[in-house]
mmCIF file of C-alpha atoms and ligand atoms in Angstrom:
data_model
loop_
_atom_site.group_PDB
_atom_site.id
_atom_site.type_symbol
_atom_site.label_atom_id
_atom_site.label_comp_id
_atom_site.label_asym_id
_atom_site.label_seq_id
_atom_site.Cartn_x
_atom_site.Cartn_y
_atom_site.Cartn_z
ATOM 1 C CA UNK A 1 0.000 0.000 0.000
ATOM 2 C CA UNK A 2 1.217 3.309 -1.068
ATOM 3 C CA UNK A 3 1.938 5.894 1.987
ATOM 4 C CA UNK A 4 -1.253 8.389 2.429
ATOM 5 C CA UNK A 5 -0.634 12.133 1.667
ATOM 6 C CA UNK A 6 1.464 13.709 5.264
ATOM 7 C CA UNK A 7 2.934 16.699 5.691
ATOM 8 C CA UNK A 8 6.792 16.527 6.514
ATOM 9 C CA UNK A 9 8.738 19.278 8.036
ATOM 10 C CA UNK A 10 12.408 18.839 9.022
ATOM 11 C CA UNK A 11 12.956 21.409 11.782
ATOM 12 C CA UNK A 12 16.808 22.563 12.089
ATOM 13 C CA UNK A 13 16.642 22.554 16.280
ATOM 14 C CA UNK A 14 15.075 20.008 18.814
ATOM 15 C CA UNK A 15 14.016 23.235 20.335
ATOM 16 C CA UNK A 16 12.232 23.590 16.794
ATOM 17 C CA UNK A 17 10.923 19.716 16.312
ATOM 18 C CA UNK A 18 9.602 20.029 20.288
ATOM 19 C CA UNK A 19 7.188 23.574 19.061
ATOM 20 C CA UNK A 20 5.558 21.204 16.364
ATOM 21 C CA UNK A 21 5.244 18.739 18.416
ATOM 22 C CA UNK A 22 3.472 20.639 20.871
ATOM 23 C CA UNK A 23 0.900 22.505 19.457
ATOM 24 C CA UNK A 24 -0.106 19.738 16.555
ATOM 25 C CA UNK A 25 -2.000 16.621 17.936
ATOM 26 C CA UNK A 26 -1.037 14.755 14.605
ATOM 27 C CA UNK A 27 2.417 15.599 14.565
ATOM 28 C CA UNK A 28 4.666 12.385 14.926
ATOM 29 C CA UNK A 29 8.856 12.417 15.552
ATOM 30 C CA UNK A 30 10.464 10.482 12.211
ATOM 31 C CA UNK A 31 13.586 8.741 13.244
ATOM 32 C CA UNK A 32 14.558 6.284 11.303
ATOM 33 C CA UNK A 33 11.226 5.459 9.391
ATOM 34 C CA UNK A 34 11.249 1.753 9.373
ATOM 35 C CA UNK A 35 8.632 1.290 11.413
ATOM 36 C CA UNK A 36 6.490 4.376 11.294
ATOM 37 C CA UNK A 37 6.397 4.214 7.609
ATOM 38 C CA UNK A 38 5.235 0.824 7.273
ATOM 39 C CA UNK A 39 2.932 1.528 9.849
ATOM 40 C CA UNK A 40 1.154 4.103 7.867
ATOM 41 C CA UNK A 41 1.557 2.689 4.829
ATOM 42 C CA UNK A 42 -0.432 -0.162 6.144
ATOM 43 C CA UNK A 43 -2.919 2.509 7.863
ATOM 44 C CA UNK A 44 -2.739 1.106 11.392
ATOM 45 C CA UNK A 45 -2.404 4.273 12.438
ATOM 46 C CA UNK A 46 -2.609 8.202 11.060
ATOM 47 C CA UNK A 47 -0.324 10.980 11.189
ATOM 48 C CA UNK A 48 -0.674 14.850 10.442
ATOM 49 C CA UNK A 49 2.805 15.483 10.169
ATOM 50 C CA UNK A 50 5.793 13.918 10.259
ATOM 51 C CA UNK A 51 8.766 15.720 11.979
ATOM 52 C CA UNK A 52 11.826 14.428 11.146
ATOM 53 C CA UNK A 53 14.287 14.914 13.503
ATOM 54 C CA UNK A 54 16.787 12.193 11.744
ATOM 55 C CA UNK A 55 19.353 14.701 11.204
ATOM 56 C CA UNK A 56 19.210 16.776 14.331
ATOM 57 C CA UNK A 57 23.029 16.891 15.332
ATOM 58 C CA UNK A 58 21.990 17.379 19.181
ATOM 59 C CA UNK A 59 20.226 13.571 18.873
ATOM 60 C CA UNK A 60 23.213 11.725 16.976
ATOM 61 C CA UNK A 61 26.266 11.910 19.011
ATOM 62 C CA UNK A 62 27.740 9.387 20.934
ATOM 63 C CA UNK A 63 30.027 10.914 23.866
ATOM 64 C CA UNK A 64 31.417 9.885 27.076
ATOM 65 C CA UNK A 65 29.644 11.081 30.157
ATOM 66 C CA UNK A 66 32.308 12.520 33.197
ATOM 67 C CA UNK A 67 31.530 9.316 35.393
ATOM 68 C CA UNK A 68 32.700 6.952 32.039
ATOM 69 C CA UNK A 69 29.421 5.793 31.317
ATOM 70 C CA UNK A 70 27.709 6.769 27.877
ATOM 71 C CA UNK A 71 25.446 9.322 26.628
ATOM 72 C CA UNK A 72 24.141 8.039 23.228
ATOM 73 C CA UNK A 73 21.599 10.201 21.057
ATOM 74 C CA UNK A 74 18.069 8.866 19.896
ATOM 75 C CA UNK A 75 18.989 9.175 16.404
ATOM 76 C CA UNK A 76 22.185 7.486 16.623
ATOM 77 C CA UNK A 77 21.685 4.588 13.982
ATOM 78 C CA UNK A 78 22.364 0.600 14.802
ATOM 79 C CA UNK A 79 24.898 0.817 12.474
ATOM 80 C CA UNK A 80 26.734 4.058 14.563
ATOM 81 C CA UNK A 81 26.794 1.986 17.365
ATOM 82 C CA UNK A 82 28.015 -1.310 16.323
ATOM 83 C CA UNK A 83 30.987 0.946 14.559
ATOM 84 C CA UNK A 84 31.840 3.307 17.653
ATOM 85 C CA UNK A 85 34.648 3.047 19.288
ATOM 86 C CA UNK A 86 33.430 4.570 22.440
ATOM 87 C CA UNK A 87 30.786 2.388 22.710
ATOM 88 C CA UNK A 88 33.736 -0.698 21.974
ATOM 89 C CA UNK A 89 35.816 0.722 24.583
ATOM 90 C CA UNK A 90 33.638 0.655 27.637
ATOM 91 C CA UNK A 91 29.913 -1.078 26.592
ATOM 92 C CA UNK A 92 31.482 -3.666 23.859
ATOM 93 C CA UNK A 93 28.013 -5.478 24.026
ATOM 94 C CA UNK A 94 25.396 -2.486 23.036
ATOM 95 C CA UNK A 95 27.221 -2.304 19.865
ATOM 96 C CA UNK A 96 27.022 -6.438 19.386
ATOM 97 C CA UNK A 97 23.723 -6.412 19.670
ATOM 98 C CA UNK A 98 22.869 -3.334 17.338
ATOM 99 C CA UNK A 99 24.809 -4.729 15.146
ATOM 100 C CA UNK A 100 23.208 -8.296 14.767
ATOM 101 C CA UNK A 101 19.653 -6.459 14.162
ATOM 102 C CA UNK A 102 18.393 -7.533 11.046
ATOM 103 C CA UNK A 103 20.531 -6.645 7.299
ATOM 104 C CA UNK A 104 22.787 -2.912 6.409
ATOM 105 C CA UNK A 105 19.968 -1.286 5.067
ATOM 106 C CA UNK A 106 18.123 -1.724 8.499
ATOM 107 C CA UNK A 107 21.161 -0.836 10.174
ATOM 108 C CA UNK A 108 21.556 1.963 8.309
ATOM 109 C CA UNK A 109 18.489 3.904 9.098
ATOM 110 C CA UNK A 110 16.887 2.254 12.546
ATOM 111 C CA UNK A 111 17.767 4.194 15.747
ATOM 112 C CA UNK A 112 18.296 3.402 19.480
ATOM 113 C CA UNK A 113 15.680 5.925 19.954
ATOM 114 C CA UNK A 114 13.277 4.728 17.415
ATOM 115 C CA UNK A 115 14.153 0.972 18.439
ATOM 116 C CA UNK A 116 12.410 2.242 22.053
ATOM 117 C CA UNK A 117 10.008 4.377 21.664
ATOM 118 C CA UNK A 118 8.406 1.779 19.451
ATOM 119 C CA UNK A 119 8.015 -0.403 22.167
ATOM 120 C CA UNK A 120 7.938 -3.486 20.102
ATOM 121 C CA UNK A 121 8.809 -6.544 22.375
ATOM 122 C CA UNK A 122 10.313 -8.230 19.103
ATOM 123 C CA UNK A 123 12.963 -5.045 19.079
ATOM 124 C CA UNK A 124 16.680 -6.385 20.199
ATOM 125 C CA UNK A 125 17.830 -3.623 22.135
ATOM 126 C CA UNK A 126 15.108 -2.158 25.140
ATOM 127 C CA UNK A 127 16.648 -5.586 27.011
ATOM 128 C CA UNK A 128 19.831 -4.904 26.886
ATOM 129 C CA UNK A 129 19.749 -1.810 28.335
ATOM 130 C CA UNK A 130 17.706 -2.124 30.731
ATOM 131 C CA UNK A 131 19.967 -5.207 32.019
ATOM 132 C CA UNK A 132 23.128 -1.881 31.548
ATOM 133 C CA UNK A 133 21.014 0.456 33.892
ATOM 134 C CA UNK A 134 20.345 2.848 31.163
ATOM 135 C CA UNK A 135 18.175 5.655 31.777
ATOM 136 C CA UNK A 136 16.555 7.615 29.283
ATOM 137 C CA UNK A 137 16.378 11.311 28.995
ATOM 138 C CA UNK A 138 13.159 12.879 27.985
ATOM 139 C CA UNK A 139 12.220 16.447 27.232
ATOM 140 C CA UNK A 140 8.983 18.778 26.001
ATOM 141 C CA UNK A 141 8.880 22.474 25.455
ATOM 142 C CA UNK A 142 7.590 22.732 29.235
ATOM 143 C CA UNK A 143 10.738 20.463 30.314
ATOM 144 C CA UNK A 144 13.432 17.646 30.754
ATOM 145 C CA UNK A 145 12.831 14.496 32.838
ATOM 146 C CA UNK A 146 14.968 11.083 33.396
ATOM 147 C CA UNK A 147 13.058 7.679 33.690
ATOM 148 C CA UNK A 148 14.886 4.034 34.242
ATOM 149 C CA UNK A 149 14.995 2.133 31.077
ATOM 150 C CA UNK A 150 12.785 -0.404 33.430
ATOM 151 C CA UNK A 151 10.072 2.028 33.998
ATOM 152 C CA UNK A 152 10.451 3.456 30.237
ATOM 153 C CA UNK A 153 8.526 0.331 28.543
ATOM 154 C CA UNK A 154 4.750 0.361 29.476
ATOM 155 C CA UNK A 155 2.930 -2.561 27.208
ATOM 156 C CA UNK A 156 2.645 -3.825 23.685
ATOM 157 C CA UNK A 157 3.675 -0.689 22.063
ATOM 158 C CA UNK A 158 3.057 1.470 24.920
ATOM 159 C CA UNK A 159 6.392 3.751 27.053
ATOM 160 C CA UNK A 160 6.372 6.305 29.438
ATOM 161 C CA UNK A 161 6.640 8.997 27.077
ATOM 162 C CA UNK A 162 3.938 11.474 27.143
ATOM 163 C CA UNK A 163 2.045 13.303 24.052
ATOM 164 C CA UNK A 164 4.654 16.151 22.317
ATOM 165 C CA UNK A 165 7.373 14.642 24.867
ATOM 166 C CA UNK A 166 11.086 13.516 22.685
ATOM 167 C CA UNK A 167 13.586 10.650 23.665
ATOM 168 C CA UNK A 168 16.401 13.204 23.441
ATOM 169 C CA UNK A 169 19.342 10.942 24.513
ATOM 170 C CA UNK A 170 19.998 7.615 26.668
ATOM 171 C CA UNK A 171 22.749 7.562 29.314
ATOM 172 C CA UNK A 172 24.048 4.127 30.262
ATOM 173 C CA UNK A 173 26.224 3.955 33.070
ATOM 174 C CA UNK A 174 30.222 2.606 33.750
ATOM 175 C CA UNK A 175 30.299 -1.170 34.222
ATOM 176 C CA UNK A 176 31.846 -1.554 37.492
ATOM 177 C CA UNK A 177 34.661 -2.677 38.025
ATOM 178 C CA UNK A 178 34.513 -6.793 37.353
ATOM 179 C CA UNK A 179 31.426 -6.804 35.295
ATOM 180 C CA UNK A 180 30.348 -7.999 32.220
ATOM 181 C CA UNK A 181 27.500 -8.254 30.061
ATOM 182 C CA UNK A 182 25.757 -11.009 27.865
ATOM 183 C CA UNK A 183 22.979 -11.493 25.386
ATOM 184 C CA UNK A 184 20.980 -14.465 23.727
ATOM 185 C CA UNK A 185 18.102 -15.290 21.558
ATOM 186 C CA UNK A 186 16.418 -18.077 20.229
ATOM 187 C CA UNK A 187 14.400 -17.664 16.710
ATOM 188 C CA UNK A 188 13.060 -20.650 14.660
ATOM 189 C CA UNK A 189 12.955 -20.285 11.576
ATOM 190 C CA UNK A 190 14.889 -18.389 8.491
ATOM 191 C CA UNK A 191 13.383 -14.557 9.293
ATOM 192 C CA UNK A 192 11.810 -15.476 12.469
ATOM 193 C CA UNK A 193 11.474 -12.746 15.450
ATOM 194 C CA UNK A 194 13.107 -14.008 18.523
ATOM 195 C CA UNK A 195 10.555 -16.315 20.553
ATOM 196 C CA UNK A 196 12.752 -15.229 23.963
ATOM 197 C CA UNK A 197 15.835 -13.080 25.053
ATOM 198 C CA UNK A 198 18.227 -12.900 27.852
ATOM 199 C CA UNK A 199 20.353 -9.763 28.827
ATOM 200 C CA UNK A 200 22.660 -10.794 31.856
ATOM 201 C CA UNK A 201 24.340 -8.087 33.695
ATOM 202 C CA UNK A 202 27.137 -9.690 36.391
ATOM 203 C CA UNK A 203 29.511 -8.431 38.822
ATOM 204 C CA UNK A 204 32.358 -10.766 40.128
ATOM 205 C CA UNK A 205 34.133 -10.324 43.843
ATOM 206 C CA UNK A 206 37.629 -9.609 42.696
ATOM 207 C CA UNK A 207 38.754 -13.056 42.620
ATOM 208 C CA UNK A 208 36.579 -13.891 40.041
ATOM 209 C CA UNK A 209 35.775 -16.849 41.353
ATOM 210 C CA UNK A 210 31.896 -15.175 42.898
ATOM 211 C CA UNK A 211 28.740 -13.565 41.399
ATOM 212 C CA UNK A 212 28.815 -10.857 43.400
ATOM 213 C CA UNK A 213 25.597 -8.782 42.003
ATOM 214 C CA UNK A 214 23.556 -9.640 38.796
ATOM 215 C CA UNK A 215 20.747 -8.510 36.501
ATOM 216 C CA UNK A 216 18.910 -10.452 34.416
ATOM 217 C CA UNK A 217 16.092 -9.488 31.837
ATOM 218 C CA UNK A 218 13.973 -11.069 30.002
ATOM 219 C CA UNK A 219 12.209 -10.315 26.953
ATOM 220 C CA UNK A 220 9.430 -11.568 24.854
ATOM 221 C CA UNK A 221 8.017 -13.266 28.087
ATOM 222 C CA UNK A 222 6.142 -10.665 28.457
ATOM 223 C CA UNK A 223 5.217 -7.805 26.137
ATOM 224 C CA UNK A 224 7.862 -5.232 27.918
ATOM 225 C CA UNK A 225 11.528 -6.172 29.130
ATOM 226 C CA UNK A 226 11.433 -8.311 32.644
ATOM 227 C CA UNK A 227 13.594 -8.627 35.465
ATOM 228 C CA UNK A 228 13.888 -12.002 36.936
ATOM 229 C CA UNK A 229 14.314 -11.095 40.784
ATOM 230 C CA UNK A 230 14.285 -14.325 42.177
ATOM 231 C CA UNK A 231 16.932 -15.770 39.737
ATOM 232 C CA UNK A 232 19.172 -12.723 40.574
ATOM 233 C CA UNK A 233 18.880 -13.601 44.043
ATOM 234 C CA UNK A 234 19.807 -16.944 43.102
ATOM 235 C CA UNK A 235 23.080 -16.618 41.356
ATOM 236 C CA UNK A 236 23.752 -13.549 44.095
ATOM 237 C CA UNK A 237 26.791 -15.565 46.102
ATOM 238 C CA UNK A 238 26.690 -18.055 43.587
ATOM 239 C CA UNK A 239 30.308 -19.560 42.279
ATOM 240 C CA UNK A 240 30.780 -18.405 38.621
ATOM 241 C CA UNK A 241 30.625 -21.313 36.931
ATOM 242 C CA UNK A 242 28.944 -22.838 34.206
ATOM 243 C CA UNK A 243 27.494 -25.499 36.848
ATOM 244 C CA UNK A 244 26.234 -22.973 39.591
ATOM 245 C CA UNK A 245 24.832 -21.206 37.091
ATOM 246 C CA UNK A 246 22.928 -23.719 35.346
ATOM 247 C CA UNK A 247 21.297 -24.687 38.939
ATOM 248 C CA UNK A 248 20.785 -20.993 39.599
ATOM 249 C CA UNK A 249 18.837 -20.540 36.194
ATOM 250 C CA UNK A 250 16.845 -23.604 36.349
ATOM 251 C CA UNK A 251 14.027 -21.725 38.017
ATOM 252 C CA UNK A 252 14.389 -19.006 35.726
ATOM 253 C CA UNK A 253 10.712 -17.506 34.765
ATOM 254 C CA UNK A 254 9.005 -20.267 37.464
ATOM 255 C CA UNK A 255 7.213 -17.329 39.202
ATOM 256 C CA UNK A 256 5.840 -15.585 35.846
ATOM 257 C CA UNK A 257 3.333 -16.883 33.372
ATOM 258 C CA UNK A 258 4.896 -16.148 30.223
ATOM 259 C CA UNK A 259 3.024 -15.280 27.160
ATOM 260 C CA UNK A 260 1.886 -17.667 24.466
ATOM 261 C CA UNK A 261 1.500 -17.196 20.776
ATOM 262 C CA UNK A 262 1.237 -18.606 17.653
ATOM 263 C CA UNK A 263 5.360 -19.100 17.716
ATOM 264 C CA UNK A 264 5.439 -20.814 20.573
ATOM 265 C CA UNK A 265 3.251 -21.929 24.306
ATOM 266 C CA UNK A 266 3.756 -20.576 27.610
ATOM 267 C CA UNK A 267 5.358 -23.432 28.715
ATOM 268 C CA UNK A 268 7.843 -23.387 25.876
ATOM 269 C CA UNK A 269 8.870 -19.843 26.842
ATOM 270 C CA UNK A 270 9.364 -20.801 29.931
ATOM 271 C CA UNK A 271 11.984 -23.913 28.808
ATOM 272 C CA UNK A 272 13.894 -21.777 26.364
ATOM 273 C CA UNK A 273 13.689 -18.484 28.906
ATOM 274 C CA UNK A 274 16.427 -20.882 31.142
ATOM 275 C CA UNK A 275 18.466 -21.808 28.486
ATOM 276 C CA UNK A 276 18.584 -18.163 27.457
ATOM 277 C CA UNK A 277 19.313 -16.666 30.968
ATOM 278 C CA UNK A 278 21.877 -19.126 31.478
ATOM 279 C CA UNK A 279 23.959 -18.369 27.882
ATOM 280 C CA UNK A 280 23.297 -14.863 28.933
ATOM 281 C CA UNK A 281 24.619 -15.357 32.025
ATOM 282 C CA UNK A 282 27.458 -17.242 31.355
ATOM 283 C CA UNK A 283 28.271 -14.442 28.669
ATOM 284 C CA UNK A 284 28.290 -12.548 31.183
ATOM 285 C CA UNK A 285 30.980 -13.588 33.550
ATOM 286 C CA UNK A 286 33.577 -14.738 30.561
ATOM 287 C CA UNK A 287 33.347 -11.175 29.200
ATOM 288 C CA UNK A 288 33.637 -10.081 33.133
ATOM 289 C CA UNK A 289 36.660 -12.169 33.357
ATOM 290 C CA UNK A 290 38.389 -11.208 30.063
ATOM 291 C CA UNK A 291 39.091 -8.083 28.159
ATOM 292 C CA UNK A 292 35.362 -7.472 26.742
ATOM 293 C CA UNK A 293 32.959 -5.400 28.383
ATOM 294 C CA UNK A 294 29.735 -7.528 27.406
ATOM 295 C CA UNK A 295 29.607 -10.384 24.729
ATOM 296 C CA UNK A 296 26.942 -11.843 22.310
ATOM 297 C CA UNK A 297 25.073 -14.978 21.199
ATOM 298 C CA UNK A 298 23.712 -12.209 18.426
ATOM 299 C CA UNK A 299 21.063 -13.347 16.621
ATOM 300 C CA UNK A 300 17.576 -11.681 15.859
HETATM 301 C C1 LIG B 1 12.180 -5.594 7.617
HETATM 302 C C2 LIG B 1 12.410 -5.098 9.031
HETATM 303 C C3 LIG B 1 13.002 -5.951 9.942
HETATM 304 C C4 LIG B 1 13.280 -5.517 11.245
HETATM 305 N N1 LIG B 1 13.874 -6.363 12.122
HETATM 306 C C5 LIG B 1 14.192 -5.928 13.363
HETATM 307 C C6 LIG B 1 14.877 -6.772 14.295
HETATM 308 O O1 LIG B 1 15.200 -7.921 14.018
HETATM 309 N N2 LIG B 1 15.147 -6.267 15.529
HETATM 310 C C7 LIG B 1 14.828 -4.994 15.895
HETATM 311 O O2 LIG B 1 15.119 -4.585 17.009
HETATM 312 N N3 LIG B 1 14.185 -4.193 15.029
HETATM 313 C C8 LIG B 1 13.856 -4.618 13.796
HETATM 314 N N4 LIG B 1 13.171 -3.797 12.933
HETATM 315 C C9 LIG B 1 12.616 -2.532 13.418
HETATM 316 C C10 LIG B 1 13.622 -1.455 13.208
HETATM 317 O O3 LIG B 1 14.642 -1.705 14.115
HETATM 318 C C11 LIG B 1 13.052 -0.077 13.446
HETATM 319 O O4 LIG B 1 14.096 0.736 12.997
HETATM 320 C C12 LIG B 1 12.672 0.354 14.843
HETATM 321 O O5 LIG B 1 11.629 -0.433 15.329
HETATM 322 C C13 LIG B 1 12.218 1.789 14.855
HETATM 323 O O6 LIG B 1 13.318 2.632 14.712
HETATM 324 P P1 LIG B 1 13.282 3.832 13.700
HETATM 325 O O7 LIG B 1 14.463 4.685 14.005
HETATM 326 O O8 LIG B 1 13.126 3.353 12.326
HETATM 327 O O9 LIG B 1 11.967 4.639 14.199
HETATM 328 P P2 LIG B 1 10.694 5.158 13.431
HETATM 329 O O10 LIG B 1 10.097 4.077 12.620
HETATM 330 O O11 LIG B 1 10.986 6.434 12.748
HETATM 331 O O12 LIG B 1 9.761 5.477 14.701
HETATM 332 C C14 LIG B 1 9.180 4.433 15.475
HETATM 333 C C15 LIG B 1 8.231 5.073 16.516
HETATM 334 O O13 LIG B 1 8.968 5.751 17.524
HETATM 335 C C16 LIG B 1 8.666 7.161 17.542
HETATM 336 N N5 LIG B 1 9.951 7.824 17.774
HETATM 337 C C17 LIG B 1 11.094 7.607 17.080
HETATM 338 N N6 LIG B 1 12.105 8.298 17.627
HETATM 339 C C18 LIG B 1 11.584 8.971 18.689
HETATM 340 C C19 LIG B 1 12.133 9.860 19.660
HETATM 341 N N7 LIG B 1 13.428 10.171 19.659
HETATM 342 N N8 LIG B 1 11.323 10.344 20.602
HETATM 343 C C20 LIG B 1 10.000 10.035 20.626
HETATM 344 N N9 LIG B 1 9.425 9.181 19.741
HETATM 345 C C21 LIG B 1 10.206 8.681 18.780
HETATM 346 C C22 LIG B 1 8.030 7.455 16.202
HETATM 347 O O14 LIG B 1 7.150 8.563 16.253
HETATM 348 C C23 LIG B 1 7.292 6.139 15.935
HETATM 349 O O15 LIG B 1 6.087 6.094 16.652
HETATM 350 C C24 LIG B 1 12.906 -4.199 11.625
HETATM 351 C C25 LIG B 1 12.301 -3.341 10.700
HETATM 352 C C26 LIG B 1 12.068 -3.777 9.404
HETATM 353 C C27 LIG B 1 11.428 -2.826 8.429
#
């Protein structure tokens, strides 16, 4: 289906794009278009204007913050941060992941911000950072505000952000000292969305021999990013090895009910969400051990 007549207006400041946004109801921020546009193409929803704020400067840098965490703009593309080195240097695993999303062209053009103020549980990167602490930096001509990645995802398409409000930026924070970070998906099928995900988040005593503090998220369980509480209390103490974690993450997801769909049961979820946390998990610590700040299964 051919794309409806819109108006589009590319504003030159986000002072400009936040005006628009504000005083027209049907005005919509354009990121990176691969959703929105096939969203109106196939008329599931309606938009006045478009305001493309792709090629605001302000929302495409990547720069260190003073503590030697990260400060990454919306519009920064998947393809910005697999390739920066900053992101490399101190969160190896945010670029991994944006980098295994889907082919170039997607890579090209999809952005961190677009990827979460979609809200599509499908999307690769909302569990990652919430398992890195991120926090994500809001603002509307009346002000600025800064909500937990956690609290940013509200449903099935649904975040925090309120009507004229922009994602301007997302700050992760430094891995301590020790840590490492680790990702996995399961898909069946050639061009399948993943059925689950695990982001694992782990902090070793300075042996290296403990799990000192953990976080572990899973996605597609539920239709936003979940922590798993009771496993992290689990593995809390727990030696870091392949073994300990494997009995840590057998009860992974016993206490939810995850979702079921025509890709795959509740129960089946709940198999594949242990085998998941536990890859994640044991990501996790190698990359805590070695050189790499976070390492990947990849995948979709
Ligand atoms: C063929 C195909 C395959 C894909 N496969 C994957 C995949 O495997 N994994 C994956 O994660 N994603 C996948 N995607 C989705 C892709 O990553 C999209 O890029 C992403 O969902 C949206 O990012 P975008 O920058 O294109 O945002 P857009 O499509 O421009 O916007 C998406 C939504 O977010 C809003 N928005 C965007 N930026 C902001 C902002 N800064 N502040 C407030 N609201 C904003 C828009 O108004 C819109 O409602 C796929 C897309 C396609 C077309």
């Amino acid at each position: 289906m051919l794309l409806e007549q819109v108006e589009y207006v590319r504003p030159e400041t986000v002072g400009d794009a936040l005006e628009i946004l504000a005083s027209d109801d049907g005005a919509a921020p354009l990121a990176g278009g691969q959703s929105l546009v096939n969203v109106l193409k196939n008329r599931v929803a309606s938009v006045d204007v478009l305001v493309d704020i792709s090629r605001l400067a302000e929302l495409s840098s990547i720069a260190r913050t003073a503590d030697g965490g990260l400060s990454i703009g919306a519009c920064v593309t998947y393809d910005a941060l697999d390739r920066s080195p900053e992101v490399r240097a101190s969160h190896w695993i945010l670029g991994d992941v944006a980098g295994h999303i889907e082919d170039q062209q997607i890579r090209n053009k999809g952005t961190i911000g677009g990827n979460c103020c979609l809200s599509d549980p499908t999307n690769n990167l909302p569990p990652i950072l919430v398992a890195l602490g991120a926090v994500m930096e809001l603002r509307s001509r009346s002000g600025e505000r800064s909500v937990p990645a956690a609290d940013f995802f509200k449903g099935y398409f649904a975040t925090a952000l309120e009507p004229g409000e922009l994602l301007v930026s997302i700050t992760v924070p430094p891995m301590p000292e020790h840590s490492g970070a680790g990702y996995a998906s399961l898909a069946v099928g050639a061009d399948a969305k993943a059925l689950v995900r695990a982001a694992a988040r782990v902090t070793l005593d300075e042996g290296g021999t403990t799990i000192a503090e953990s976080c572990l998220v899973l996605a597609r369980v539920a239709h936003v990013p979940v922590r798993d509480a009771e496993a992290e209390a689990r593995l809390s103490g727990a030696d870091a090895t392949e073994e300990a974690v494997r009995a840590a993450c057998a009860g992974v997801a016993d206490g939810m009910q995850p979702i079921a769909d025509v890709h795959g049961s509740s129960e089946y979820r709940r198999q594949m969400a242990k085998v998941m946390a536990r890859r994640a998990v044991v990501q996790a610590i190698a990359a805590a051990r070695g050189s790499r700040n976070g390492s990947t299964a990849g995948g979709k």
